[in-house]
Amino acid sequence: ICCLDADDMIAESYFMTAMKLVAATPGVNLVYAKQQFFGEWRWQWVPPELQVDDAIVRGPLPVMTLFRRALWEGTPYGFDEALPKGHEDWAFWLQLTRLPLQHKRIDEFLTLYRYKKESKMRNRQRNNPEVPRLMRCLFPDLYPVRKLLIDHHVLLLPNGFTEAVQMDVSVSQHLHPHRAAPHLWVGMILEAKGDLSAAATAYSRSRVVAMPYDWQPTFRLWRVARRLGDAEVARECRDALVRLWGEDQLAWYSTDVDGPVVSYVDTAGKAPKVNASLQNSLLLWQDSR
């Protein structure tokens, strides 16, 4: 499979060169080439040999990378439509890092990418800086916990979500109710607005459908339950996080980026009254397990 945008180009020899390489190394399932940028800016990019860390930090391979159909079918979401405002290709490469890859780079400039100062991608980078943070929330198994907590912190700041992204997140939640991330994003939007009860409901929904390794909805529900005074739900969430990380690691992760340590009991050490709606959400989550 080769994904080619309408305004980009590939060299006439690209496919044949790739076929020869694959024929010589039958196990190869992903092939990419050096890339020439043209248009409003001209430069050359030599993609590094594919490493998981590179995909996490630096972003995707050239969009014209060739890959076997089995890789596309092996990813759960392909170009993930739940993600607001793009970065679907980056999310796709991150999904690929979970699969057994045998890749080869063609040491020729056979892919050509048109650079435009006012492209959709560059406008998104300027106008919707939260999108990469939302994308990282899709991969709690790949990104460090602390990195994602910093993303959460920034998203929860005033204007952490632009209005356009808020609208897209709402649509994503409607179209993908069985995905954890859209509910998580909605919860953060509501938490940032101070609607903690609605945020708790969204986090609970996210928790019901989250993968076992996805700690984010449990962590956010823990924080919100504390603020709502629901000691029982907060304690259950904290216990789940302790089972996942241990006491010492949770103490580290519970430190906000600006310093203060978050406790799961109130400052007086008393258990506040349980919130009924959160209690029902907790029972729903337990039943789903």
mmCIF file of C-alpha atoms in Angstrom:
data_model
loop_
_atom_site.group_PDB
_atom_site.id
_atom_site.type_symbol
_atom_site.label_atom_id
_atom_site.label_comp_id
_atom_site.label_asym_id
_atom_site.label_seq_id
_atom_site.Cartn_x
_atom_site.Cartn_y
_atom_site.Cartn_z
ATOM 1 C CA ILE A 1 0.000 0.000 0.000
ATOM 2 C CA CYS A 2 1.194 3.508 -0.799
ATOM 3 C CA CYS A 3 -0.633 6.618 0.414
ATOM 4 C CA LEU A 4 0.006 9.524 -1.950
ATOM 5 C CA ASP A 5 -1.459 12.982 -1.390
ATOM 6 C CA ALA A 6 -2.744 14.669 -4.538
ATOM 7 C CA ASP A 7 -0.142 17.450 -4.407
ATOM 8 C CA ASP A 8 2.874 15.196 -3.705
ATOM 9 C CA MET A 9 4.822 13.070 -6.163
ATOM 10 C CA ILE A 10 6.917 9.930 -6.384
ATOM 11 C CA ALA A 11 9.740 9.128 -8.778
ATOM 12 C CA GLU A 12 8.914 6.800 -11.657
ATOM 13 C CA SER A 13 11.432 4.283 -10.327
ATOM 14 C CA TYR A 14 10.082 4.238 -6.748
ATOM 15 C CA PHE A 15 7.835 1.182 -7.000
ATOM 16 C CA MET A 16 10.258 -0.859 -9.095
ATOM 17 C CA THR A 17 13.166 -0.077 -6.772
ATOM 18 C CA ALA A 18 11.067 -1.079 -3.780
ATOM 19 C CA MET A 19 9.953 -4.311 -5.477
ATOM 20 C CA LYS A 20 13.558 -5.284 -6.159
ATOM 21 C CA LEU A 21 14.455 -4.624 -2.545
ATOM 22 C CA VAL A 22 11.541 -6.713 -1.264
ATOM 23 C CA ALA A 23 12.364 -9.526 -3.689
ATOM 24 C CA ALA A 24 15.905 -9.623 -2.336
ATOM 25 C CA THR A 25 14.669 -9.603 1.278
ATOM 26 C CA PRO A 26 11.276 -11.382 1.351
ATOM 27 C CA GLY A 27 10.569 -10.669 5.022
ATOM 28 C CA VAL A 28 10.522 -6.910 4.511
ATOM 29 C CA ASN A 29 7.081 -5.435 5.139
ATOM 30 C CA LEU A 30 7.802 -1.688 5.109
ATOM 31 C CA VAL A 31 9.899 0.334 2.639
ATOM 32 C CA TYR A 32 10.575 4.062 2.500
ATOM 33 C CA ALA A 33 12.929 6.370 0.636
ATOM 34 C CA LYS A 34 14.729 9.633 1.151
ATOM 35 C CA GLN A 35 12.474 12.614 0.536
ATOM 36 C CA GLN A 36 12.845 15.791 -1.499
ATOM 37 C CA PHE A 37 10.805 18.819 -0.447
ATOM 38 C CA PHE A 38 9.738 21.223 -3.185
ATOM 39 C CA GLY A 39 7.357 24.128 -3.650
ATOM 40 C CA GLU A 40 7.720 27.146 -1.355
ATOM 41 C CA TRP A 41 10.743 25.628 0.364
ATOM 42 C CA ARG A 42 13.308 23.216 -1.014
ATOM 43 C CA TRP A 43 15.314 20.858 1.156
ATOM 44 C CA GLN A 44 16.071 17.173 1.532
ATOM 45 C CA TRP A 45 15.136 14.813 4.334
ATOM 46 C CA VAL A 46 16.910 11.572 5.104
ATOM 47 C CA PRO A 47 14.497 9.657 7.374
ATOM 48 C CA PRO A 48 16.362 7.788 10.109
ATOM 49 C CA GLU A 49 16.218 4.036 10.390
ATOM 50 C CA LEU A 50 12.858 3.324 11.988
ATOM 51 C CA GLN A 51 12.976 3.113 15.781
ATOM 52 C CA VAL A 52 10.104 3.209 18.258
ATOM 53 C CA ASP A 53 11.645 6.198 20.042
ATOM 54 C CA ASP A 54 11.881 8.100 16.761
ATOM 55 C CA ALA A 55 8.225 7.458 15.983
ATOM 56 C CA ILE A 56 7.264 8.687 19.452
ATOM 57 C CA VAL A 57 9.396 11.830 19.507
ATOM 58 C CA ARG A 58 10.030 12.889 15.920
ATOM 59 C CA GLY A 59 6.838 11.841 14.236
ATOM 60 C CA PRO A 60 5.932 9.728 11.248
ATOM 61 C CA LEU A 61 7.805 8.331 8.303
ATOM 62 C CA PRO A 62 7.141 9.859 4.873
ATOM 63 C CA VAL A 63 3.476 9.472 4.048
ATOM 64 C CA MET A 64 4.474 7.747 0.779
ATOM 65 C CA THR A 65 6.073 4.862 2.680
ATOM 66 C CA LEU A 66 5.167 1.469 1.212
ATOM 67 C CA PHE A 67 3.795 -1.165 3.574
ATOM 68 C CA ARG A 68 2.178 -4.549 3.219
ATOM 69 C CA ARG A 69 -1.582 -4.837 3.546
ATOM 70 C CA ALA A 70 -1.082 -7.151 6.533
ATOM 71 C CA LEU A 71 0.342 -4.218 8.508
ATOM 72 C CA TRP A 72 -2.675 -2.053 7.751
ATOM 73 C CA GLU A 73 -4.988 -4.876 8.766
ATOM 74 C CA GLY A 74 -2.903 -5.492 11.886
ATOM 75 C CA THR A 75 -3.527 -2.012 13.284
ATOM 76 C CA PRO A 76 -6.795 -1.538 15.166
ATOM 77 C CA TYR A 77 -7.675 1.840 13.642
ATOM 78 C CA GLY A 78 -5.504 2.523 10.575
ATOM 79 C CA PHE A 79 -5.699 6.269 9.952
ATOM 80 C CA ASP A 80 -7.584 6.929 13.174
ATOM 81 C CA GLU A 81 -10.771 8.901 12.498
ATOM 82 C CA ALA A 82 -11.373 9.485 16.205
ATOM 83 C CA LEU A 83 -8.464 11.929 16.340
ATOM 84 C CA PRO A 84 -9.519 15.578 15.920
ATOM 85 C CA LYS A 85 -7.843 17.770 13.316
ATOM 86 C CA GLY A 86 -5.393 15.322 11.834
ATOM 87 C CA HIS A 87 -2.103 13.606 12.691
ATOM 88 C CA GLU A 88 -3.735 10.383 11.485
ATOM 89 C CA ASP A 89 -0.519 9.334 9.748
ATOM 90 C CA TRP A 90 1.550 9.823 12.909
ATOM 91 C CA ALA A 91 -1.003 7.811 14.882
ATOM 92 C CA PHE A 92 -0.806 5.093 12.230
ATOM 93 C CA TRP A 93 2.985 4.820 12.505
ATOM 94 C CA LEU A 94 2.676 4.619 16.278
ATOM 95 C CA GLN A 95 0.236 1.736 15.908
ATOM 96 C CA LEU A 96 2.746 0.041 13.616
ATOM 97 C CA THR A 97 5.422 0.127 16.320
ATOM 98 C CA ARG A 98 3.364 -2.455 18.200
ATOM 99 C CA LEU A 99 3.755 -4.904 15.301
ATOM 100 C CA PRO A 100 6.787 -6.915 14.121
ATOM 101 C CA LEU A 101 8.381 -4.673 11.512
ATOM 102 C CA GLN A 102 11.100 -5.492 9.026
ATOM 103 C CA HIS A 103 11.873 -2.252 7.267
ATOM 104 C CA LYS A 104 14.272 -1.045 4.623
ATOM 105 C CA ARG A 105 15.197 2.432 3.484
ATOM 106 C CA ILE A 106 15.975 3.168 -0.150
ATOM 107 C CA ASP A 107 18.990 5.456 -0.206
ATOM 108 C CA GLU A 108 17.663 7.562 -3.058
ATOM 109 C CA PHE A 109 15.408 10.628 -3.108
ATOM 110 C CA LEU A 110 12.377 8.960 -4.664
ATOM 111 C CA THR A 111 9.526 10.684 -2.798
ATOM 112 C CA LEU A 112 8.696 14.363 -3.293
ATOM 113 C CA TYR A 113 6.705 16.367 -0.755
ATOM 114 C CA ARG A 114 5.175 19.724 -1.659
ATOM 115 C CA TYR A 115 5.845 22.316 1.054
ATOM 116 C CA LYS A 116 3.321 25.123 1.519
ATOM 117 C CA LYS A 117 3.463 27.773 4.235
ATOM 118 C CA GLU A 118 -0.330 27.802 4.487
ATOM 119 C CA SER A 119 -0.935 24.073 4.355
ATOM 120 C CA LYS A 120 -3.516 22.323 6.509
ATOM 121 C CA MET A 121 -0.768 20.828 8.662
ATOM 122 C CA ARG A 122 1.015 24.135 9.325
ATOM 123 C CA ASN A 123 -2.246 25.948 10.014
ATOM 124 C CA ARG A 124 -3.133 23.211 12.489
ATOM 125 C CA GLN A 125 0.236 23.572 14.198
ATOM 126 C CA ARG A 126 -0.411 27.294 14.635
ATOM 127 C CA ASN A 127 -4.108 27.204 15.492
ATOM 128 C CA ASN A 128 -4.610 23.860 17.245
ATOM 129 C CA PRO A 129 -1.455 23.087 19.253
ATOM 130 C CA GLU A 130 -3.380 20.702 21.497
ATOM 131 C CA VAL A 131 -3.794 18.074 18.761
ATOM 132 C CA PRO A 132 -0.447 16.288 19.386
ATOM 133 C CA ARG A 133 -1.329 16.120 23.077
ATOM 134 C CA LEU A 134 -4.649 14.496 22.245
ATOM 135 C CA MET A 135 -2.893 12.048 19.958
ATOM 136 C CA ARG A 136 -0.456 11.015 22.681
ATOM 137 C CA CYS A 137 -3.425 10.182 24.910
ATOM 138 C CA LEU A 138 -4.209 7.385 22.438
ATOM 139 C CA PHE A 139 -0.942 5.645 23.328
ATOM 140 C CA PRO A 140 -0.531 5.310 27.104
ATOM 141 C CA ASP A 141 1.442 2.127 26.463
ATOM 142 C CA LEU A 142 4.073 4.014 24.440
ATOM 143 C CA TYR A 143 4.451 7.408 26.116
ATOM 144 C CA PRO A 144 5.823 7.887 29.644
ATOM 145 C CA VAL A 145 3.208 8.512 32.303
ATOM 146 C CA ARG A 146 4.822 11.768 33.327
ATOM 147 C CA LYS A 147 4.771 13.050 29.754
ATOM 148 C CA LEU A 148 1.058 12.348 29.463
ATOM 149 C CA LEU A 149 0.365 13.962 32.838
ATOM 150 C CA ILE A 150 2.050 17.126 31.600
ATOM 151 C CA ASP A 151 -0.161 16.944 28.510
ATOM 152 C CA HIS A 152 -3.191 16.620 30.791
ATOM 153 C CA HIS A 153 -2.035 19.632 32.787
ATOM 154 C CA VAL A 154 -1.714 21.798 29.676
ATOM 155 C CA LEU A 155 -5.041 20.633 28.257
ATOM 156 C CA LEU A 156 -6.764 21.531 31.534
ATOM 157 C CA LEU A 157 -5.477 25.100 31.448
ATOM 158 C CA PRO A 158 -7.794 27.890 30.276
ATOM 159 C CA ASN A 159 -7.959 27.677 26.475
ATOM 160 C CA GLY A 160 -6.260 24.291 26.596
ATOM 161 C CA PHE A 161 -8.819 23.183 24.026
ATOM 162 C CA THR A 162 -9.579 25.507 21.138
ATOM 163 C CA GLU A 163 -13.229 25.888 20.216
ATOM 164 C CA ALA A 164 -12.769 24.057 16.916
ATOM 165 C CA VAL A 165 -11.165 21.074 18.627
ATOM 166 C CA GLN A 166 -13.887 21.006 21.282
ATOM 167 C CA MET A 167 -16.458 20.637 18.516
ATOM 168 C CA ASP A 168 -14.452 17.859 16.867
ATOM 169 C CA VAL A 169 -14.058 16.048 20.195
ATOM 170 C CA SER A 170 -17.819 16.134 20.712
ATOM 171 C CA VAL A 171 -18.337 14.613 17.266
ATOM 172 C CA SER A 172 -15.657 12.005 17.963
ATOM 173 C CA GLN A 173 -17.383 10.956 21.177
ATOM 174 C CA HIS A 174 -20.667 10.587 19.291
ATOM 175 C CA LEU A 175 -19.154 8.573 16.434
ATOM 176 C CA HIS A 176 -16.825 6.431 18.556
ATOM 177 C CA PRO A 177 -18.666 5.665 21.809
ATOM 178 C CA HIS A 178 -16.709 2.440 22.302
ATOM 179 C CA ARG A 179 -13.351 4.233 22.283
ATOM 180 C CA ALA A 180 -11.891 5.430 25.581
ATOM 181 C CA ALA A 181 -10.041 8.515 24.321
ATOM 182 C CA PRO A 182 -13.015 10.611 23.104
ATOM 183 C CA HIS A 183 -14.724 10.231 26.498
ATOM 184 C CA LEU A 184 -11.428 11.136 28.181
ATOM 185 C CA TRP A 185 -11.071 14.277 26.054
ATOM 186 C CA VAL A 186 -14.662 15.309 26.757
ATOM 187 C CA GLY A 187 -14.009 14.778 30.456
ATOM 188 C CA MET A 188 -10.987 17.068 30.341
ATOM 189 C CA ILE A 189 -12.950 19.751 28.507
ATOM 190 C CA LEU A 190 -15.649 19.578 31.189
ATOM 191 C CA GLU A 191 -13.122 19.458 34.025
ATOM 192 C CA ALA A 192 -11.406 22.561 32.650
ATOM 193 C CA LYS A 193 -14.783 24.317 32.636
ATOM 194 C CA GLY A 194 -15.417 23.324 36.250
ATOM 195 C CA ASP A 195 -18.302 20.937 35.503
ATOM 196 C CA LEU A 196 -16.869 18.184 37.668
ATOM 197 C CA SER A 197 -19.939 15.948 37.864
ATOM 198 C CA ALA A 198 -20.228 15.796 34.075
ATOM 199 C CA ALA A 199 -16.464 15.289 33.820
ATOM 200 C CA ALA A 200 -16.684 12.364 36.236
ATOM 201 C CA THR A 201 -19.386 10.779 34.099
ATOM 202 C CA ALA A 202 -17.225 11.120 30.982
ATOM 203 C CA TYR A 203 -14.186 9.681 32.769
ATOM 204 C CA SER A 204 -16.279 6.781 34.039
ATOM 205 C CA ARG A 205 -17.455 6.030 30.501
ATOM 206 C CA SER A 206 -13.866 6.175 29.315
ATOM 207 C CA ARG A 207 -12.829 3.809 32.077
ATOM 208 C CA VAL A 208 -15.455 1.235 31.126
ATOM 209 C CA VAL A 209 -14.086 0.845 27.589
ATOM 210 C CA ALA A 210 -10.392 1.566 28.251
ATOM 211 C CA MET A 211 -7.682 -1.008 27.685
ATOM 212 C CA PRO A 212 -6.279 -2.538 30.901
ATOM 213 C CA TYR A 213 -3.033 -0.569 30.541
ATOM 214 C CA ASP A 214 -4.790 2.772 30.042
ATOM 215 C CA TRP A 215 -4.508 4.438 33.433
ATOM 216 C CA GLN A 216 -5.704 7.878 32.274
ATOM 217 C CA PRO A 217 -9.468 7.690 32.937
ATOM 218 C CA THR A 218 -8.855 6.126 36.350
ATOM 219 C CA PHE A 219 -6.356 8.834 37.254
ATOM 220 C CA ARG A 220 -8.608 11.652 36.110
ATOM 221 C CA LEU A 221 -11.646 10.150 37.853
ATOM 222 C CA TRP A 222 -9.599 9.864 41.046
ATOM 223 C CA ARG A 223 -8.702 13.543 40.891
ATOM 224 C CA VAL A 224 -12.257 14.652 40.140
ATOM 225 C CA ALA A 225 -13.800 12.355 42.758
ATOM 226 C CA ARG A 226 -11.583 13.952 45.394
ATOM 227 C CA ARG A 227 -12.733 17.407 44.400
ATOM 228 C CA LEU A 228 -16.358 16.267 44.479
ATOM 229 C CA GLY A 229 -15.881 14.812 47.948
ATOM 230 C CA ASP A 230 -16.557 11.229 46.907
ATOM 231 C CA ALA A 231 -14.084 9.380 49.108
ATOM 232 C CA GLU A 232 -15.246 5.888 48.163
ATOM 233 C CA VAL A 233 -14.820 6.333 44.418
ATOM 234 C CA ALA A 234 -11.556 8.197 44.973
ATOM 235 C CA ARG A 235 -10.261 5.385 47.161
ATOM 236 C CA GLU A 236 -11.246 2.701 44.647
ATOM 237 C CA CYS A 237 -9.507 4.579 41.844
ATOM 238 C CA ARG A 238 -6.439 5.097 43.970
ATOM 239 C CA ASP A 239 -6.319 1.405 44.852
ATOM 240 C CA ALA A 240 -6.490 0.550 41.150
ATOM 241 C CA LEU A 241 -3.583 2.901 40.440
ATOM 242 C CA VAL A 242 -1.570 1.427 43.315
ATOM 243 C CA ARG A 243 -2.079 -2.043 41.867
ATOM 244 C CA LEU A 244 -0.809 -0.756 38.552
ATOM 245 C CA TRP A 245 2.154 1.318 39.742
ATOM 246 C CA GLY A 246 2.788 0.730 43.446
ATOM 247 C CA GLU A 247 2.664 3.275 46.259
ATOM 248 C CA ASP A 248 5.999 4.979 45.591
ATOM 249 C CA GLN A 249 5.406 5.421 41.883
ATOM 250 C CA LEU A 250 1.892 6.732 42.464
ATOM 251 C CA ALA A 251 3.298 9.275 44.908
ATOM 252 C CA TRP A 252 5.597 10.498 42.140
ATOM 253 C CA TYR A 253 2.887 10.580 39.502
ATOM 254 C CA SER A 254 0.491 12.299 41.904
ATOM 255 C CA THR A 255 2.736 15.341 42.110
ATOM 256 C CA ASP A 256 1.361 18.073 39.914
ATOM 257 C CA VAL A 257 3.746 19.638 37.445
ATOM 258 C CA ASP A 258 3.770 22.770 39.603
ATOM 259 C CA GLY A 259 4.784 20.911 42.749
ATOM 260 C CA PRO A 260 2.106 20.069 45.334
ATOM 261 C CA VAL A 261 1.476 16.419 46.132
ATOM 262 C CA VAL A 262 -2.105 15.267 45.665
ATOM 263 C CA SER A 263 -3.599 13.148 48.433
ATOM 264 C CA TYR A 264 -6.693 11.033 47.956
ATOM 265 C CA VAL A 265 -8.151 12.077 51.330
ATOM 266 C CA ASP A 266 -9.132 15.589 52.292
ATOM 267 C CA THR A 267 -6.868 17.728 54.436
ATOM 268 C CA ALA A 268 -8.855 16.918 57.567
ATOM 269 C CA GLY A 269 -8.378 13.211 56.971
ATOM 270 C CA LYS A 270 -12.124 12.607 56.889
ATOM 271 C CA ALA A 271 -14.034 10.631 54.283
ATOM 272 C CA PRO A 272 -16.495 13.017 52.602
ATOM 273 C CA LYS A 273 -19.980 11.973 51.607
ATOM 274 C CA VAL A 274 -20.200 9.600 48.638
ATOM 275 C CA ASN A 275 -21.588 11.011 45.396
ATOM 276 C CA ALA A 276 -24.400 8.727 44.180
ATOM 277 C CA SER A 277 -23.813 9.239 40.446
ATOM 278 C CA LEU A 278 -20.140 8.434 40.788
ATOM 279 C CA GLN A 279 -20.971 5.392 42.884
ATOM 280 C CA ASN A 280 -23.204 4.090 40.086
ATOM 281 C CA SER A 281 -20.420 4.728 37.575
ATOM 282 C CA LEU A 282 -18.034 2.765 39.777
ATOM 283 C CA LEU A 283 -20.416 -0.195 39.886
ATOM 284 C CA LEU A 284 -20.771 -0.049 36.097
ATOM 285 C CA TRP A 285 -16.989 -0.146 35.692
ATOM 286 C CA GLN A 286 -16.648 -3.073 38.113
ATOM 287 C CA ASP A 287 -19.366 -5.012 36.276
ATOM 288 C CA SER A 288 -17.568 -4.463 32.971
ATOM 289 C CA ARG A 289 -14.455 -6.094 34.403
#
